[in-house]
């Protein structure tokens, strides 16, 4: 990895996507401030979501881009006006060169805009001289690897961002700053609306930014009614204007009378109200991240195209109830005619989790394995030893191949991209085995998974063979082109051979999904080569091959270790004692039948 | 009322002297204007007077001259090198005085209030202004004086007081400014019928004139629509089905319209646009024009829909235009048929083709009642009859070619070319032969002429206005007259050729669809075409370059692309993408804007 600048003075973070994504940038901002004291952080945002930035500490300057206005101008044909607006924006941004610009918006227009900002270093999607998109920085390349290989991705978006920003994750979650007068306002507002301080207040987020992520209102209604009956909870409904219709649906069928503030709150008010909630049950959408960021205990209902390990609540001690059907997760923005994932998570299940949380003061660590919970898993979030977020399953089940590969990749990617390839292999293996023992309550890997692991080893060997072939050719090209009188026909020959190798690699990777992340990472690297001449390009290519080889070696080592794994009964029992879990959120539960065992 | 004067001596006299020279009419009118209560001249802080109208001061109380200089400075760039400047608002004339100091272009000043003008001429020395300016109240009077490429400057205080007046003038001028720059026009044709080819020709003519045209081809629905008659013998049900079908077709047209977002919709007779659809277009504020190419007495459905159009064009003058106007349709205009010279043209035919398609005498068309009777009177000639709806069992039947099938246009062109004498009898369901009172001229007349072929056509009252009878065209009034002329012209081939040649020249000179479409658009502009809200401000390249500033990197970039005269986003992006080499800043910004619109414009962020 490149040498990081010792002291950054000016950093620009570009996030033109949605509100939730902006909130998820807060750890990066904090990390930058800690790592580079005195750094000035500017944030380039979509003007529609600029007000969330008011609550984001560590932001020195917010630069809004009026996207809707620009688009309207363009459609109207007022091209000169639109052009001048962009020019003015760039002028304002380019008063001084940035040490670092990080683009967290992975769209072509943003990449074009970035390429016009003066920066010493750019990370993220950008445009090169000829107009092609390039993915700058290994962790950005990794980011683009996620969607094509979702089953094998072990990292949360926020941790990827942290790593891309060069900040070692430190186990600090999302953070929004709520001014004290807003908290006071929220309390008195709630009191005025019949929610006394000290009563159990549960917030519900009925809507989601895409239909496939939205748990049905009728299910929320059942949960809400039960909460009221069993715990005497007061229910708060939140959401945006477009979601008002969901609130109406809720009120029509619910027995409980909620405090319905859907479409009635500005973002700061929403944050303040959420901070007063004892519990927030939500789909994976903006308010979930706001609630996480103000320290409210969240229960994330994860259906459709969502995977909590990628975008779940980034904070300690939150819960996720996730559907795990064979079709999970589905494509983003899919229109499923039969969303079984939404049926499979029943209101009863959610109530059981919530009850467990409330009765154990926020610390629910296990659910008994039961046939009813088939295809559903409950997770609890925590920060691991490396400071990255992880989600511990509360229902122990036999491990699947996919899960094991994820555990492996979690360590290998970290080591590879962050350049710590030296030691730690043994301790990484230890960590993986511990996870298997603890999370799956198993003494060894089941037989069929072992057999699969053997096959995985086999394809890794194959890939390694191809990589060796590619590496040697690339190295030869580099050496030969460095000569004063290079043998051009030979170089051409080598080049063609290299192309053949890569074609074979591609076929192998596309037909064996475990290899896809490796291959795609390599390919993105090739697309973003910066070398000026053939020699530089060949050397960079050789480097990419070396990295892939290292990665394969590490994987092979770990797989072998896992294959041999067989724990003693005692070892498993020892780790029953919730080691490594932190109880950071406690609840004061006051209500009708607070501690009743219903 | 206090009056401040620039200096002693009558300012009014001095101004009037110049005005009498430049615009005696206005000078006289102003001389008669009595001071009114609406307009008040006030003394300013430093002795410079200002004007108060309806409670608003038109110039600064403190320093009107400085204010005027600022206004001029703001507009300096826009008016550089322009030959004519239009100004909204005369006021007391401070701003005009400053303007003429730095710019020699002709000024056309729009000022609705004579009182204001009088007050101005009584207060300030405006001789320099009056030398360079013409003053108008009525925009129609000003129109002939407008030059192409004029620039409009508004004096905001005046515009605020007379908002409605200036808005009207502004619209009128906008329409004219746009004249010459391409429009987005949607042409809607019928599902089937005679006006279908006309619709097609209109679309291509408009394209040739440089406009962007979307031809809504409803003939795609023809098969289904015609099959309704075979679906059930029950006439009421058929009619219900047809009505439902037309509703569907009209919704389909509206869907196209909303997507294409035209500046203008041109509908031909029988286009599937029932009243409800027209009202929808009205609501969307799209200007809609109707070319009713039928006989208004015969097809009277126009009564229900013509009033719903913004502009109505027809092929009959006498009787119809008055009727339209009395129905409240102000904007109606006579627009006769035409030919498309690319389609109907002289052809060099082979011997086989002449044998197949040629004859001494022929008629191409549908077998209307009068034609069936009339043409029977020509059986002793070498007669060929072409087209549909002929009675094959009648005596005329043996002249009908190919069992009376529908003909391709290209075949018809060959027939016209191959025939020595084309008979052109206007159709009638009630006459035995020619309609003695027939007014409009059918498309066939122009088409045959355009082919450079010879025809004998029945007299129509409009014919003489379109063709020189006896020189360019020969008319007949009845069967006997026709037979005589046939016999004559069969023996005078060179006269046939001569006439046909002249007729074709006349068509090319005056009777093509391009001529008609140009006339249609001119009429629209003259009547005040108001573009719909969704109409992009498609400035022509010059205006864009001016706005960009020719010496800026943006201006230089645009100048390099501006040969075509239009700079749309698609244009710019295509040009950027086709270039090789590194992308500069200007190009990146445009690509950014384009990609942004593609991404966010669709999904709404």
PDB file of N, CA, C and O in Angstrom, chain B residues 133 137 271 358 385 430 437 527:
ATOM      1  N   UNK B 133     -34.366  56.094 -31.253  1.00  0.00           N
ATOM      2  CA  UNK B 133     -35.400  55.144 -30.858  1.00  0.00           C
ATOM      3  C   UNK B 133     -36.696  55.327 -31.609  1.00  0.00           C
ATOM      4  O   UNK B 133     -36.980  56.402 -32.136  1.00  0.00           O
ATOM      5  N   UNK B 137     -46.678  51.412 -28.644  1.00  0.00           N
ATOM      6  CA  UNK B 137     -47.596  50.861 -27.634  1.00  0.00           C
ATOM      7  C   UNK B 137     -48.069  49.481 -28.071  1.00  0.00           C
ATOM      8  O   UNK B 137     -48.146  48.561 -27.288  1.00  0.00           O
ATOM      9  N   UNK B 271     -57.362  12.195 -37.247  1.00  0.00           N
ATOM     10  CA  UNK B 271     -56.403  11.702 -36.250  1.00  0.00           C
ATOM     11  C   UNK B 271     -57.193  11.316 -35.005  1.00  0.00           C
ATOM     12  O   UNK B 271     -58.159  11.987 -34.659  1.00  0.00           O
ATOM     13  N   UNK B 358     -49.394   2.164 -68.667  1.00  0.00           N
ATOM     14  CA  UNK B 358     -49.821   3.263 -69.510  1.00  0.00           C
ATOM     15  C   UNK B 358     -51.099   2.992 -70.286  1.00  0.00           C
ATOM     16  O   UNK B 358     -51.525   1.853 -70.433  1.00  0.00           O
ATOM     17  N   UNK B 385     -58.800   2.013 -65.617  1.00  0.00           N
ATOM     18  CA  UNK B 385     -59.263   2.518 -64.322  1.00  0.00           C
ATOM     19  C   UNK B 385     -58.515   1.759 -63.215  1.00  0.00           C
ATOM     20  O   UNK B 385     -58.421   0.531 -63.249  1.00  0.00           O
ATOM     21  N   UNK B 430     -73.066  12.501 -54.646  1.00  0.00           N
ATOM     22  CA  UNK B 430     -74.404  12.950 -55.035  1.00  0.00           C
ATOM     23  C   UNK B 430     -74.522  13.428 -56.477  1.00  0.00           C
ATOM     24  O   UNK B 430     -75.613  13.531 -57.017  1.00  0.00           O
ATOM     25  N   UNK B 437     -70.329  23.297 -58.172  1.00  0.00           N
ATOM     26  CA  UNK B 437     -69.976  24.287 -57.136  1.00  0.00           C
ATOM     27  C   UNK B 437     -68.762  23.855 -56.305  1.00  0.00           C
ATOM     28  O   UNK B 437     -68.479  24.425 -55.259  1.00  0.00           O
ATOM     29  N   UNK B 527     -49.711  34.537 -35.184  1.00  0.00           N
ATOM     30  CA  UNK B 527     -50.826  34.568 -34.226  1.00  0.00           C
ATOM     31  C   UNK B 527     -50.348  34.540 -32.790  1.00  0.00           C
ATOM     32  O   UNK B 527     -51.140  34.651 -31.870  1.00  0.00           O
TER      33      UNK B 527
END
